[in-house]
Tab-separated table of C-alpha atoms in Angstrom:
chain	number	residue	atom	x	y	z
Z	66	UNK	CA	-28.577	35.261	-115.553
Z	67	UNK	CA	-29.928	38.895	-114.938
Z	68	UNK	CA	-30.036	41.757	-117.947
Z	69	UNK	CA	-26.440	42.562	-117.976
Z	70	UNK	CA	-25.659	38.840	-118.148
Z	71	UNK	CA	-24.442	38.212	-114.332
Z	72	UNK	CA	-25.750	34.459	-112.966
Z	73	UNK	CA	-27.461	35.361	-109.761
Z	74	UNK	CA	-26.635	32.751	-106.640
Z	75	UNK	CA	-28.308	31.680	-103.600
Z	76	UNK	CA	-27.789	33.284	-100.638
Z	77	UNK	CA	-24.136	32.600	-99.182
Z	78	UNK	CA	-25.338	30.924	-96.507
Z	79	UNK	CA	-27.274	28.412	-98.167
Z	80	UNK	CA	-24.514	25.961	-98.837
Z	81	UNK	CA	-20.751	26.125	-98.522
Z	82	UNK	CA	-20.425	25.652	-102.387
Z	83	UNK	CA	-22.549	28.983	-102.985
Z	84	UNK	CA	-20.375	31.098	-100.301
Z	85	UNK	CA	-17.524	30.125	-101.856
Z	86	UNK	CA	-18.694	30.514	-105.941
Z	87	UNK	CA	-19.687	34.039	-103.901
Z	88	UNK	CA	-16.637	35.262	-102.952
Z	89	UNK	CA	-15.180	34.035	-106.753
Z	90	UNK	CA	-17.992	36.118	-108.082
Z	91	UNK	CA	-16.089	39.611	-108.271
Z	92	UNK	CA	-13.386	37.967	-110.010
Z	93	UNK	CA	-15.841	36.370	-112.480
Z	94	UNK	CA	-17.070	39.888	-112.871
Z	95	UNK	CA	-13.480	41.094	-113.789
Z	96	UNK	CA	-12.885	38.615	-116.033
Z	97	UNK	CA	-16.239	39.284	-118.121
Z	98	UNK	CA	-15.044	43.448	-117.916
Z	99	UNK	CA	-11.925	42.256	-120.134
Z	100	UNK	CA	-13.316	39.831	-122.044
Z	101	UNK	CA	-16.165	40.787	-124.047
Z	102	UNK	CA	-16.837	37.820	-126.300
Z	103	UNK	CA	-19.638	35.790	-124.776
Z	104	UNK	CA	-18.385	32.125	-125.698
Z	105	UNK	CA	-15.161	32.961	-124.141
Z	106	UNK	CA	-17.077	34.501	-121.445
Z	107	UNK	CA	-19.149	30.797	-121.146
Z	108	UNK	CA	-15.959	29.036	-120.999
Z	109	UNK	CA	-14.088	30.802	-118.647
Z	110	UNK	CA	-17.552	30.449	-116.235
Z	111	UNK	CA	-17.716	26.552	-116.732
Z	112	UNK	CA	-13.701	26.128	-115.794
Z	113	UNK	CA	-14.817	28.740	-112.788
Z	114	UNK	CA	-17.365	26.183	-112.021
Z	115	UNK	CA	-15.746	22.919	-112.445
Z	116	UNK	CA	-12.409	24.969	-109.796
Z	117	UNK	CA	-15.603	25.332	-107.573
Z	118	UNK	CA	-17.196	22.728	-107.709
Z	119	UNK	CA	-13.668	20.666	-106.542
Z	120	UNK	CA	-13.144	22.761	-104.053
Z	121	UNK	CA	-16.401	22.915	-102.686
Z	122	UNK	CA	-16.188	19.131	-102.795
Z	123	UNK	CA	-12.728	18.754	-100.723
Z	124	UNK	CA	-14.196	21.191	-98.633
Z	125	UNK	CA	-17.170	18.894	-97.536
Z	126	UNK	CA	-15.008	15.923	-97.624
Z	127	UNK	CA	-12.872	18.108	-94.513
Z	128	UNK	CA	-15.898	19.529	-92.371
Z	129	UNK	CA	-18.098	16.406	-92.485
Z	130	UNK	CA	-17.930	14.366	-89.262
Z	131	UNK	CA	-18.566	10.999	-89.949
Z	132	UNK	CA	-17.296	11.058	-94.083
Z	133	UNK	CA	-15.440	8.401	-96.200
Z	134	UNK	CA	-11.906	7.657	-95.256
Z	135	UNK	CA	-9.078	10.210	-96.952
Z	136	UNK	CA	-6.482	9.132	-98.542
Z	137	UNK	CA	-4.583	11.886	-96.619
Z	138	UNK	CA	-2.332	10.398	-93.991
Z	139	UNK	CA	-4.686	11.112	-91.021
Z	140	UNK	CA	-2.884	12.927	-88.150
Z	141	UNK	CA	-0.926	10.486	-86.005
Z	142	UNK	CA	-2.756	10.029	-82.652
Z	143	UNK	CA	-1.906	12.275	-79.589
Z	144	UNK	CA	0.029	9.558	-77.539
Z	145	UNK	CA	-0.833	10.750	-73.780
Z	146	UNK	CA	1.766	9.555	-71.985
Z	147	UNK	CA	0.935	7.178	-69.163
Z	148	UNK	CA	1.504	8.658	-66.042
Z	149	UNK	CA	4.513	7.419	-64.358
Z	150	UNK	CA	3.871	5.052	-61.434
Z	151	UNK	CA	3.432	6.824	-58.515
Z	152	UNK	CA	5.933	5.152	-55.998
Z	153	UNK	CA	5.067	3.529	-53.210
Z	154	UNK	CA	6.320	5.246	-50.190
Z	155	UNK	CA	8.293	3.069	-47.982
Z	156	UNK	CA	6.672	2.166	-45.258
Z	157	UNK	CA	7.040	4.644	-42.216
Z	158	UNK	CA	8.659	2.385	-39.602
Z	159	UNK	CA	6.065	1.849	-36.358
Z	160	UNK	CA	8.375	3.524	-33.353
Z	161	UNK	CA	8.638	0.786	-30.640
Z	162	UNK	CA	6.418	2.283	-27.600
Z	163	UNK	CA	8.587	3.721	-25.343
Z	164	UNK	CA	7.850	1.863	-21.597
Z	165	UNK	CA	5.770	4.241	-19.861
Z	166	UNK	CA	8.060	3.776	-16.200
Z	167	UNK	CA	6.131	2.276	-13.369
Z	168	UNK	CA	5.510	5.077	-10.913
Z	169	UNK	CA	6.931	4.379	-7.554
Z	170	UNK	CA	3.877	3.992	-5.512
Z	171	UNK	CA	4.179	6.588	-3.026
Z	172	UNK	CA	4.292	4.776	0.365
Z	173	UNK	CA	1.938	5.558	2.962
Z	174	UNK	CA	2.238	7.792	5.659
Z	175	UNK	CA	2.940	5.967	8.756
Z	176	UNK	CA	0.449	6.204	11.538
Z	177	UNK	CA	1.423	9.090	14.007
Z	178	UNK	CA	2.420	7.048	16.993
Z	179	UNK	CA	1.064	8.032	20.168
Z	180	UNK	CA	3.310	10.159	22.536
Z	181	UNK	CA	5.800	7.831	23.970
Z	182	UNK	CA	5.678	7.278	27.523
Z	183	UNK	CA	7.976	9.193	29.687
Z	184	UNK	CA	11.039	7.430	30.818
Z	185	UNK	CA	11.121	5.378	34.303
Z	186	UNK	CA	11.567	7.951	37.183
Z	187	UNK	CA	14.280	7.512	39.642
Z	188	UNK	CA	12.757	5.731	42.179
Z	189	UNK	CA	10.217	7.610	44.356
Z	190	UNK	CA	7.262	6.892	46.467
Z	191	UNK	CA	3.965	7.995	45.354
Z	192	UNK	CA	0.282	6.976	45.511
Z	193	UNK	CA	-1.241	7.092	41.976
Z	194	UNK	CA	-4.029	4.867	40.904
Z	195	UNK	CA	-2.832	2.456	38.342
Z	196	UNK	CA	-4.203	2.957	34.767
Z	197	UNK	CA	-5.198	-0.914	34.327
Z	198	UNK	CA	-7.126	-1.723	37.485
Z	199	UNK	CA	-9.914	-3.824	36.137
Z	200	UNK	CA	-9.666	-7.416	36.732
Z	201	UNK	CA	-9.705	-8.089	33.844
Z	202	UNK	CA	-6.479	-6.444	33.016
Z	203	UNK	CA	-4.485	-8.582	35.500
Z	204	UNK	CA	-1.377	-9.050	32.798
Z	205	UNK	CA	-1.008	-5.087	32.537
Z	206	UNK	CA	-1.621	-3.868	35.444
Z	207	UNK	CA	1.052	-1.603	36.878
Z	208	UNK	CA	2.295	-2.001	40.245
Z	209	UNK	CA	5.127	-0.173	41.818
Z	210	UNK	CA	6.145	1.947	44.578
Z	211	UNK	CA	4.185	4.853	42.757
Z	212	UNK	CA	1.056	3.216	41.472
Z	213	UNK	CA	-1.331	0.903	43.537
Z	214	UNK	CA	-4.779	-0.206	43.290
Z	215	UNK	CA	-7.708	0.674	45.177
Z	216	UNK	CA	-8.152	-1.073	48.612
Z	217	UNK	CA	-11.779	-2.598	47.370
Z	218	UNK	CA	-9.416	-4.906	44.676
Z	219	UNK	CA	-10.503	-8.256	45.456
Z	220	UNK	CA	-10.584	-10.711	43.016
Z	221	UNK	CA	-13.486	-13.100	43.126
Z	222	UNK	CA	-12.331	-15.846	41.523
Z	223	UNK	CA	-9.979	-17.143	44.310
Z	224	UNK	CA	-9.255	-20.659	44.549
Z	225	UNK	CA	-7.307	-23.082	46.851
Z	226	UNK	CA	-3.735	-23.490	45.363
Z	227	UNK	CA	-4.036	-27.314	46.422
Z	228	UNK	CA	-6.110	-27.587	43.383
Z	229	UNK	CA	-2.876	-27.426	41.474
Z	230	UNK	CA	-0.983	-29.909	43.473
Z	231	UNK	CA	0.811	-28.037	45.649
Z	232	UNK	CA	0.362	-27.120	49.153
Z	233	UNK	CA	-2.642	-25.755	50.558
Z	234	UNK	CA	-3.724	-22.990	52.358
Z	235	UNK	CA	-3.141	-20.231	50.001
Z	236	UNK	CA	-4.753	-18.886	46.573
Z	237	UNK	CA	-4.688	-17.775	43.652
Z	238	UNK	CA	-7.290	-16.529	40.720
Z	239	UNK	CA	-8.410	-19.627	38.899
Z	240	UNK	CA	-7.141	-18.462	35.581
Z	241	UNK	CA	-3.411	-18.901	36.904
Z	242	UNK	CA	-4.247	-22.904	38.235
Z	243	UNK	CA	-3.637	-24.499	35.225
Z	244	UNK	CA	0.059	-23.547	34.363
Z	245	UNK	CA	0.671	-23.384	38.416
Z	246	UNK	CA	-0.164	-27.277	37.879
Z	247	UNK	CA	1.629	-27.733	34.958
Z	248	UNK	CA	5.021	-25.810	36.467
Z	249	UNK	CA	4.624	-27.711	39.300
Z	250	UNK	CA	4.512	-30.807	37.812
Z	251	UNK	CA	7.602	-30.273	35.354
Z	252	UNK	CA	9.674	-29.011	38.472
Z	253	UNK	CA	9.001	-32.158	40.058
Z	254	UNK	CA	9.746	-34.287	37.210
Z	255	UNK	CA	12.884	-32.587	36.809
Z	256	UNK	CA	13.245	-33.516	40.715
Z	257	UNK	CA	13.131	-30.159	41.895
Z	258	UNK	CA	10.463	-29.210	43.456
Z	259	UNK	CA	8.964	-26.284	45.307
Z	260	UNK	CA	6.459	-24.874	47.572
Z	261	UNK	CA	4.766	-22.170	48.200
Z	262	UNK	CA	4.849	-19.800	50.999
Z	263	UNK	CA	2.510	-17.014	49.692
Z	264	UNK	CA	0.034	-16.311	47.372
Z	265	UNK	CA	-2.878	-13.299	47.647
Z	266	UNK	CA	-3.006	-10.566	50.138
Z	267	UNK	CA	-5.822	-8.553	50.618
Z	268	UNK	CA	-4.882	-4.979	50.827
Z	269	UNK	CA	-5.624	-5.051	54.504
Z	270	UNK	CA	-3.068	-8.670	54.717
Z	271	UNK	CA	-0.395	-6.709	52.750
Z	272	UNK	CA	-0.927	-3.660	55.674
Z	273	UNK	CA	0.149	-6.151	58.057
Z	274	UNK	CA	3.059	-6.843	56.529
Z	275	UNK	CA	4.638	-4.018	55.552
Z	276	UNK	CA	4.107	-3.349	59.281
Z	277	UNK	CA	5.996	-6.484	60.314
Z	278	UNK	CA	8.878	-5.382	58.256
Z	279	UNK	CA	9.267	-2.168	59.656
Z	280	UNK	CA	9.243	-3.418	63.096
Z	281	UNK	CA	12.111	-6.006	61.721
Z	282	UNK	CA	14.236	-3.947	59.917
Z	283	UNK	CA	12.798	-0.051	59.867
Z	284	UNK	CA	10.527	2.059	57.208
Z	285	UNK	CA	13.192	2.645	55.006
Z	286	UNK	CA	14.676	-0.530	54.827
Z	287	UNK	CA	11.057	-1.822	54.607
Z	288	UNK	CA	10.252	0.508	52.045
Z	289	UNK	CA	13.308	-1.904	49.875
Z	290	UNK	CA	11.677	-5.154	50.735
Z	291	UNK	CA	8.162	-4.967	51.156
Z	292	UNK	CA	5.676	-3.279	49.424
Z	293	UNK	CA	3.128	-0.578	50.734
Z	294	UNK	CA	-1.261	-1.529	50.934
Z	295	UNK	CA	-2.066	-1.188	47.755
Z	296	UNK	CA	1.349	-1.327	45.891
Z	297	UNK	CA	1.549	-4.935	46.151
Z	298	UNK	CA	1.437	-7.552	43.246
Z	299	UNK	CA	-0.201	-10.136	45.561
Z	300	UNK	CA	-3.009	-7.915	45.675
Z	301	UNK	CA	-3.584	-9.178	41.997
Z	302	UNK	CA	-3.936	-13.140	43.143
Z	303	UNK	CA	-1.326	-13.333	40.734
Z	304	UNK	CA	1.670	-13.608	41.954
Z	305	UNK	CA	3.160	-16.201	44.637
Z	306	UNK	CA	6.306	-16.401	47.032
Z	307	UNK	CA	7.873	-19.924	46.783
Z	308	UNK	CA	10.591	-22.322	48.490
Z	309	UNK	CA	12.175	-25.304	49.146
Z	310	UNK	CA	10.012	-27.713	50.383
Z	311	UNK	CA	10.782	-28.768	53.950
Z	312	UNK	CA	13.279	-25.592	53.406
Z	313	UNK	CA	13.632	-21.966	55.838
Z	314	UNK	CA	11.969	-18.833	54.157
Z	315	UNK	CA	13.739	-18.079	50.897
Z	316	UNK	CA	14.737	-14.966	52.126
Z	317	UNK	CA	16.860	-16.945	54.749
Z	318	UNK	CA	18.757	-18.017	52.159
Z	319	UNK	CA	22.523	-16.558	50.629
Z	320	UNK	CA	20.402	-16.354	47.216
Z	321	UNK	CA	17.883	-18.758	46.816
Z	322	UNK	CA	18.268	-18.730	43.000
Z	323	UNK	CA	21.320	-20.914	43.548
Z	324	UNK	CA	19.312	-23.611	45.273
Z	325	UNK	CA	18.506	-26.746	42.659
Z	326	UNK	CA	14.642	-25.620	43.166
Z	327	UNK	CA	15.506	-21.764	42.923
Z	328	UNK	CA	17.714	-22.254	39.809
Z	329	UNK	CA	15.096	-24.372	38.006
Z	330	UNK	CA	12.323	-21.698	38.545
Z	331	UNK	CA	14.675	-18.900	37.123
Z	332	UNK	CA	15.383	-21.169	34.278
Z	333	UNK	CA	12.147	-22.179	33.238
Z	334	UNK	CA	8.916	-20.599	35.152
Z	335	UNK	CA	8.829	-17.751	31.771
Z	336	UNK	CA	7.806	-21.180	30.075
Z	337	UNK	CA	4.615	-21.753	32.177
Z	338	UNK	CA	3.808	-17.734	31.963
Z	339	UNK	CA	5.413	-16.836	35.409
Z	340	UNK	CA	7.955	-13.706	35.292
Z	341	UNK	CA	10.800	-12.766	38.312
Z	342	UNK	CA	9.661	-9.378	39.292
Z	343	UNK	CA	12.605	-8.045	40.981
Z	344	UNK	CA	15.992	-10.105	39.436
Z	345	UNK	CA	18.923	-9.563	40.727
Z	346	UNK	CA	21.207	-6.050	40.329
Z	347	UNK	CA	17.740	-4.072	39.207
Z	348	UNK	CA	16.859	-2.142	41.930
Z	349	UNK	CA	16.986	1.316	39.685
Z	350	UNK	CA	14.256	0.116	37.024
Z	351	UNK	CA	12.476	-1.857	39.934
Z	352	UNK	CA	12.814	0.095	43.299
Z	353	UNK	CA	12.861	-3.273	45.029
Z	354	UNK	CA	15.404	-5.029	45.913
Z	355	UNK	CA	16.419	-8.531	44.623
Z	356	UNK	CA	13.900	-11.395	45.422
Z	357	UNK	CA	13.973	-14.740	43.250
Z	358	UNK	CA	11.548	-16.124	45.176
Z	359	UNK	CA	9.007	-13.720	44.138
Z	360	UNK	CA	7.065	-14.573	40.602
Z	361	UNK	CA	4.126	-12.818	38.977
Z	362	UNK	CA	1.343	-14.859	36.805
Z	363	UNK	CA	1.397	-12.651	33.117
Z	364	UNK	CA	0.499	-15.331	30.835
Z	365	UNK	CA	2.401	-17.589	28.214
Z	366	UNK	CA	3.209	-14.828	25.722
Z	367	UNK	CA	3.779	-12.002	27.337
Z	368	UNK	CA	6.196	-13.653	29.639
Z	369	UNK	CA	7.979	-14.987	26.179
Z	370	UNK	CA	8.207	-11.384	25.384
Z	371	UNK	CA	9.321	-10.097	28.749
Z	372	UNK	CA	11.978	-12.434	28.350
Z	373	UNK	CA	12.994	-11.793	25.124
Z	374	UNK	CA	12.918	-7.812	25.718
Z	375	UNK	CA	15.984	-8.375	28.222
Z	376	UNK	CA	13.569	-5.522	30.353
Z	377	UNK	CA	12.531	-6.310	33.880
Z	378	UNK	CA	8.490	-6.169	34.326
Z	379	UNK	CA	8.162	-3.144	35.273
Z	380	UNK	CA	9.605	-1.593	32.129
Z	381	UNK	CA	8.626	-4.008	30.331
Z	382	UNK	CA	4.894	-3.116	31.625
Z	383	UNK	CA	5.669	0.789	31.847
Z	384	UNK	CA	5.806	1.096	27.951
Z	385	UNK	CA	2.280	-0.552	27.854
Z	386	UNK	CA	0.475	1.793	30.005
């Protein structure tokens, strides 16, 4: 306690108790300005005190962080509320792949064709080298009155046509003797037979007879019946002239295709590869006149498909050149 009887504290810092009896000490001062008696004084300092000294203590009891328990009803806990579910979205239904559509495949151009042949002239008489005139090319080849083949043709492959039991004396290329045999054989089985009364003619042969039929019936009649050097199909050694055995010429005859031999041949000779050049009633697509005795070697198929096509030959043969 200093000279004019004031208790000097701690600094206010020092403890919470001291800040507080600090800011009570002006009042302490007011009260000792009234009051002048100094026991009064004393007791009115020690209640002071004791006032302090509780409220210092509740003070501690409140800042300290790991005190006593109170027994002030501690603060009811901040209930965080528990988040609400979150929902679970429905599930997002999976669209059903639309098809992707098959393209249509785009077809393929068809192959140009090649310029189509010109139509079959009226019938004229001309001298143009055939297109096919290798020997080799003896199913194709293109004989009429305008096309011929070179006066060298001369097939070396001739043989006898008594080598396919016929009669002798004339011949043919050896690729034809087989189904030669095997018509004649099925014609006489079927007890009609025939014979032959021509087969090759050189181009110098065929000269000779075109000649002959001029003198017989005149050029331009000739020109119907007979075929120029060159022009011929005999020229081939492919194609052969037949009869009746023990018969006249077929050209002797009304129409030798009504004969039992000359009906069989126009019946069945496509079978053994053997084609009627000149049927009857086709003189416009032939330029010949009508001859069923007169059949040209072509081969099995093609003379199924001549046959088939309804075409003579020579058309038949045009659109292949």
């Amino acid at each position: 306690m200093s000279r004019t009887g004031t208790r000097r504290w701690p600094a206010a810092h020092a403890h919470p108790i001291l800040a507080t009896m600090e800011a009570l000490g002006t009042r302490r001062i007011r009260f000792r300005r009234t009051f002048h008696g100094g026991s009064f004084v004393v007791a009115i300092e020690l209640v002071l005190l004791v006032a302090v000294v509780a409220i210092a203590s509740g003070l501690g009891r409140a800042g300290g962080g790991g005190a006593e328990p109170s027994d002030r009803p501690s603060a009811s806990p901040i209930v965080t509320p528990s988040p609400s579910p979150t929902p679970i979205p429905s599930p997002t239904p999976i669209p059903s792949p639309t098809p992707t559509p098959t393209p249509t495949p785009t077809p393929a151009p068809a192959p140009t064709p090649s310029p189509a042949r010109p139509p079959l002239p009226v019938c004229f008489y001309g001298d143009l080298p055939t297109e096919h005139d290798a020997y080799a090319d003896w199913s194709f080849t293109l004989l009429d009155t305008i096309h011929r083949l070179p006066s060298t043709y001369y097939p070396a492959d001739l043989v006898d046509t008594s080598a396919a039991g016929l009669n002798g004396g004339y011949r043919v290329r050896a690729l034809v003797l087989a189904d030669l045999a095997a018509m004649a054989q099925a014609a006489r089985a079927a007890g009609t037979p025939f014979e032959l009364v021509s087969a090759f003619r050189s181009y110098a042969n065929q000269q000779a007879t075109f000649a002959r039929w001029v003198r017989v019936g005149g050029y331009d009649a000739a020109l119907r019946t007979s075929a120029r050097a060159g022009h011929s199909e005999h020229q081939l050694g492919t194609a052969i002239d037949v009869s009746t055995p023990g018969g006249p010429r077929p050209w002797e005859y009304r129409d030798w295709a009504t004969t039992p031999a000359g009906a069989w041949m126009a019946e069945h000779a496509w079978q053994f590869g053997f084609v009627m050049s000149y049927p009857r009633d086709s003189f416009a697509p032939t330029c010949y006149d009508y001859e069923p005795w007169h059949y040209r070697y072509v081969g099995r198929d093609p003379a199924a498909a001549i046959r088939a096509s309804g075409l003579t030959p020579r058309e038949f043969l045009w659109g292949l050149q």
